[in-house]
Structure formats: C-alpha cells, structure tokens
C-alpha cells in the first residue's frame, strides 16, 4: 500500500471512512502521498476517488450529510483535529475543479481573490507581483498580460482552467488537488495543462483524479486505484500500469485498453 | 328564442364529438389491414373533421351571442316610423331600450301604442335573426363535415392540418394580449390628448400646485383648477423611496439567509411564510397602516417633539415596504440560487469563509438579477394604491418630510374617477394624463429591469 517516498509523506491517510448519510462511500483508506510529485487517483465512476480527494482539503465539510472518520495528516498535523479551521487549511491545500469555474470578475481580480481575502499583499505593487508570478507559473501570462481587466469568463476553456490554476497558486498552497482537470477540455488544451502540471510538480504536491488512464501514465509518478469505495492498490505509476499486484487493477487497466 | 343559444352550443359540442369519432373511424377504415399505412394517427383525422364541423359554426354562434343584440337593435332602428327616428339621440336610445324590454318580457319605463308596435317588430326581428343564424350554423356544420370527410384517407396529412389550426389558435391568443395592451394605451392616449387640449402639457408636467377642482359656475371662487402634477409624483417617489429603504435590505438579506445559510428544513418552513406576505390583500395592509403603524408613528413623533399626523408618508411607505419584501426576497432568492455551485466551491477551495464567498463571489454574480428584482419591486410600489389611500392621505403636499401626509398619482386617479363625474371636464380627464405618465414610467422601469435580467442570463449560458 505504501507509495514509494524518499522522505516523510506530505499527506498521510489512515483508516479513512466517509459516509453520505447512511451510505458508506469510502472504506478504510490508508495512503501516503509524497511531496513534489504528481499522484493520480484512478478507478471507475463512483469508486470514491473524488470523495477521498475532497477529504484532503475538507471540502466535504460543505456537504451537510457527509461524515468523515479516520485520520488525515498534512506534514504530520491532523487536519481533522478540533482546533483546525478548514478555512485556513484550504489556503494551503488548493483545489482545481472538473469544470473551469472562474469568478465573474476580471482576470486580475480572479487571481487576486485569494491574496486579498488572506491579506497576503500589503500594497498594490505587491499584489500586482503575486498576480504576475501566479499567471506566469500557470503559463497564462503571455496570453493575458495586456488584458488583465477583461472578464475571466471570456477566456477559452483551456485558458480558464489555467486561470483557475493561477488563482489556486496565488495563495501559495503546498498541496494542489485537481478533480479531473482536463475532462472538459479539448486535446490541445489538455496537453497544455499536462505540461503545466509537470512544471508545477517541482514546487507542489499535486494530487489528481483522472478518468484517462493515458493521462495518469503520462503525468503522474504515483498512482492509486480505487474500486467500490476501497483503495485497491497504490504505488509507482510504472508498476501499477505494467505489473499490478491485484487482478482488479489488471482488469481495469487492460479492460480500458482492450 | 333567447334560450336557443346555449342549446345550440350544447348540440354543437355533441356534434363535434361525433365528428371526432367518425373521422377517426373513417381513417382507421381507410387504412385497411395495415394501420401503419396511415400518414397521421387516427386521432388527428378525428380532430381535423371535428375542427371543420365545429369551429366555423362555433365562431358564428359566439359572435352572435356577443353582438346579436346590437344587430337587432340596429335593424329595429331602421324599421321604426319616420317620426320616431327623428327623435334626439338620447330619446331614441331610450325608446329602443324600452321596446327591447317589452319584447323580452322585462319592465319598461313607459308604454305607448308606438312602443308596443316597436316591441312586436323587435320580437319578430329577433326571431328572424335567430332563425337565420341557426340555418347558417347548420349549413356550416354539415358543409364543413362533408367537406372534411371527403378528404380523409390513408394518405391525408391530417396531422399537419391540425397543427396548423393549433398554431393559429396560439397566434390568436397572444394577439388578444397584445391587442388589449394596445387598446389600453390608445384609450389612455386619446383621453390624455383631450386633456392636453385644455391644459398645457408643460404646466401639467412641471406645475407645482395640484388642485383639480374646476369651477362649475362662472361665479364660483377659489376653484381655479390648477393641474401641476409635480406634488403627486413627488409624493409617489417619496413613498416608493421609503418602501424600498425597508424592502431592499430586509428582502435581500432574508434571500441571502434563505439561499446560503438556512438549512433545507428551515428554508422549507420560512420561505412559504415569507411568501404569505405577498398573499395578504393590500386593503388589509391599509388597515394595518392606518390603525397600528400610523398612530404609533404619531405618538413616537410627538414624544420627541415633532408634529405628526396619523396619516403620513412614513406609515404608508413602511407598510408598503413590508408588502413588497416577498417580491424582493423571492426573486433574489431565485437569482442567488441560480449562481452555479461551482463558483462557491471555487471560493471555498481558496480558503474563503462563507461570508467572504457570499460577499465577494455570490453577490456580485447575482447582482444584475438582484437589480432586476429591485426594479420590479419599485414598479410594484409605484403602482400601489390602496395602502396609500388609507395611510398617506389625499392632500397634495409638495414636501420631503415623511411625517406629513402626501398623496400619490394612483390615489389621485382613484379620487378623480370615483363618484359622479362628467367625462369632459379637465378634472376628470387629468386622471388619464396621470395614468399615461405613470404608465410610461413603469413601462420604462420594466424595460430596464428586463434588459438587466437578460444580460444576467447571457452570462452563464
């Protein structure tokens, strides 16, 4: 079950159970996720991979009927401890969603949103700096530098998704969660996002849910396979794809590729 | 003879049903052993036959029911002896009315041999017209029936024809709405033009004194009749302003509470209760303003040393504000709910609190729709009459002091037109001019709010 990590894991999950009302969605998930790398969650629809992803920044707290049991540690700190404010946690665990969701504001205000609410910049020059760095890091700066005051909703789908990534980067997170970040994009935009993910890997712990086996193989160093709410197998991507231990993993992977 | 009409209608309905069944059976029979050979489902053939058999006759009957009496009156007028036709218009009108009353067994205000003669003529004319219409109806029904019956076959495109008829029906229905609006506008316009031929339009629009009592006799004093509408519009805007000061924040905040903070179970209870406010008749709000809010305001104002009356702009405005809270809250609640959950999730995922999310993401995204809701509430407030009649008084004060009684455009229209009025004096006609200006204002507000709402819609498509 242990993903190969050179040092202490960035995210450590032990015996995580998640319930929606009386229905159990995740069963006893144990997983270590290393820093500065990309980890993919794969599995059929409804297998619980997105649910687990949303446990890591406590987004499930916003769903009334959802209940999480077990321990998830970020850098050794229990994120479900009583004294942890989920609002603060989410500043260090950013998230990118399936469908690009820029706010109906200008490109600049979209990226500046997080720094503003967290008071990261003391003056406008500093804020300009954060916006520029974030957009550059997200590979969007060259395309939008001369129209920062135009609405973010006017960009193309791929640009919107990179804008949203820039928005997440702007609050200086340590972990970035991505919930099928390319499923609403065309192949060219997808390639750009994958390239970006590969670049970001040097600075962040990236955890990505994907339905595309090929994408998991291309961009991630570690892969975890979920099935029916259970974590079946996790390990280096190469091993999962070429020599899985579990027959279910084997079936899922080969079934897809025929 | 008068009872024939409902009977004919009932018979027509039965005939139409028979035509429907017959058409359907005929279509089925024409298909032979292969029902799939039919172009249209058998029901369409039935409907086609029913439309031809029933609709023309129905239209004739309906027209006759509506205008038959007028036609007979007209015929009677032509049949009257020369000396009676030479009477002045009013007397002739009375004569015809009496003749009709005698003919149908009602009570006439007088009788005379000439009147009895006319009544007999009326009865026979009425009989003849009924017989004529019945013959026409029977001819149309049978003609339509056999015409349509001949067409029905397996290949006949009954569905297309029936749908064309339905299309015509839809067009006719929307035409009624449009034409009615047009009629209202035209009647407002013509009456207003009559008013403006007596009173200068600029004096009306910009005059500062409203005192519509015109002199009935030349020697009356103090009945100058000045038609400056500014105090009325000032009163309207003062009360609307007070109402919006109450309704906008309360309605908006309750919408935010309901859509963002309330648990679904709470929302299920609170929202209908809030909407009950919209169901309270405005007269009842009027009582409330007059008997509860008005005296309370007067006592409070007197306690702090301000002069005040029971009837004041403030009490009317406050109560009207309460009345339009559900407008604002219900519409804003819908708009806020329409903001995609993805935007909220995006904000929460950045580490924003719920209040920050509402303030910085949800509210700006919903703002155009909320503006639309507020503008609709404003036009509701401007048009409201009953609360103001009861709570704000009827004196046309030009004041910005909410403790003084004021009056509004709608209230003045009501007072100008109720009771015995002659429809050619400037006093009465001024009501139409006021109505016209009010109509233009609310129309403008509605157009603006619809524009705003449409702009909002484009954003998320």
XYZ file of C-alpha atoms in Angstrom, chain A residues 54 57 59 62 64 87 90-91 93-95 97 101-105 113-114 117-118 167-168 171, chain B residues 263-264 341-354 356-357 360-361 364-365 459-460:
48
model
C -12.224 16.291 -1.226
C -8.990 19.970 1.925
C -14.386 20.344 1.049
C -19.630 21.921 2.903
C -24.320 18.643 5.239
C -10.799 27.812 6.023
C -7.851 25.275 2.350
C -5.408 28.128 1.910
C -4.425 22.876 0.098
C -5.651 24.415 -3.162
C -8.152 22.824 -5.475
C -12.272 21.538 -10.352
C -15.024 27.988 -12.605
C -13.536 31.481 -12.887
C -15.457 34.068 -10.885
C -17.430 36.604 -12.919
C -14.695 39.174 -12.311
C -9.083 36.975 -4.923
C -7.176 34.615 -2.618
C -9.003 37.570 1.472
C -5.902 36.190 3.171
C -5.825 31.546 -8.819
C -5.052 28.480 -6.693
C -2.427 31.773 -2.173
C -30.851 24.512 6.465
C -33.159 22.934 3.892
C -22.390 25.880 -7.047
C -19.019 25.606 -8.834
C -18.354 29.281 -8.080
C -18.985 28.762 -4.366
C -16.817 25.643 -4.340
C -14.069 27.577 -6.098
C -14.197 30.246 -3.436
C -14.304 27.800 -0.505
C -11.380 25.920 -2.017
C -9.363 29.134 -1.873
C -9.891 29.264 1.863
C -12.672 31.840 1.828
C -15.253 31.785 4.597
C -18.936 31.571 3.828
C -16.498 36.172 2.153
C -17.875 33.869 -0.510
C -17.210 38.608 -2.991
C -18.474 35.899 -5.319
C -21.557 40.162 -7.457
C -22.516 37.235 -9.685
C -23.526 35.313 -18.529
C -23.969 31.681 -17.577
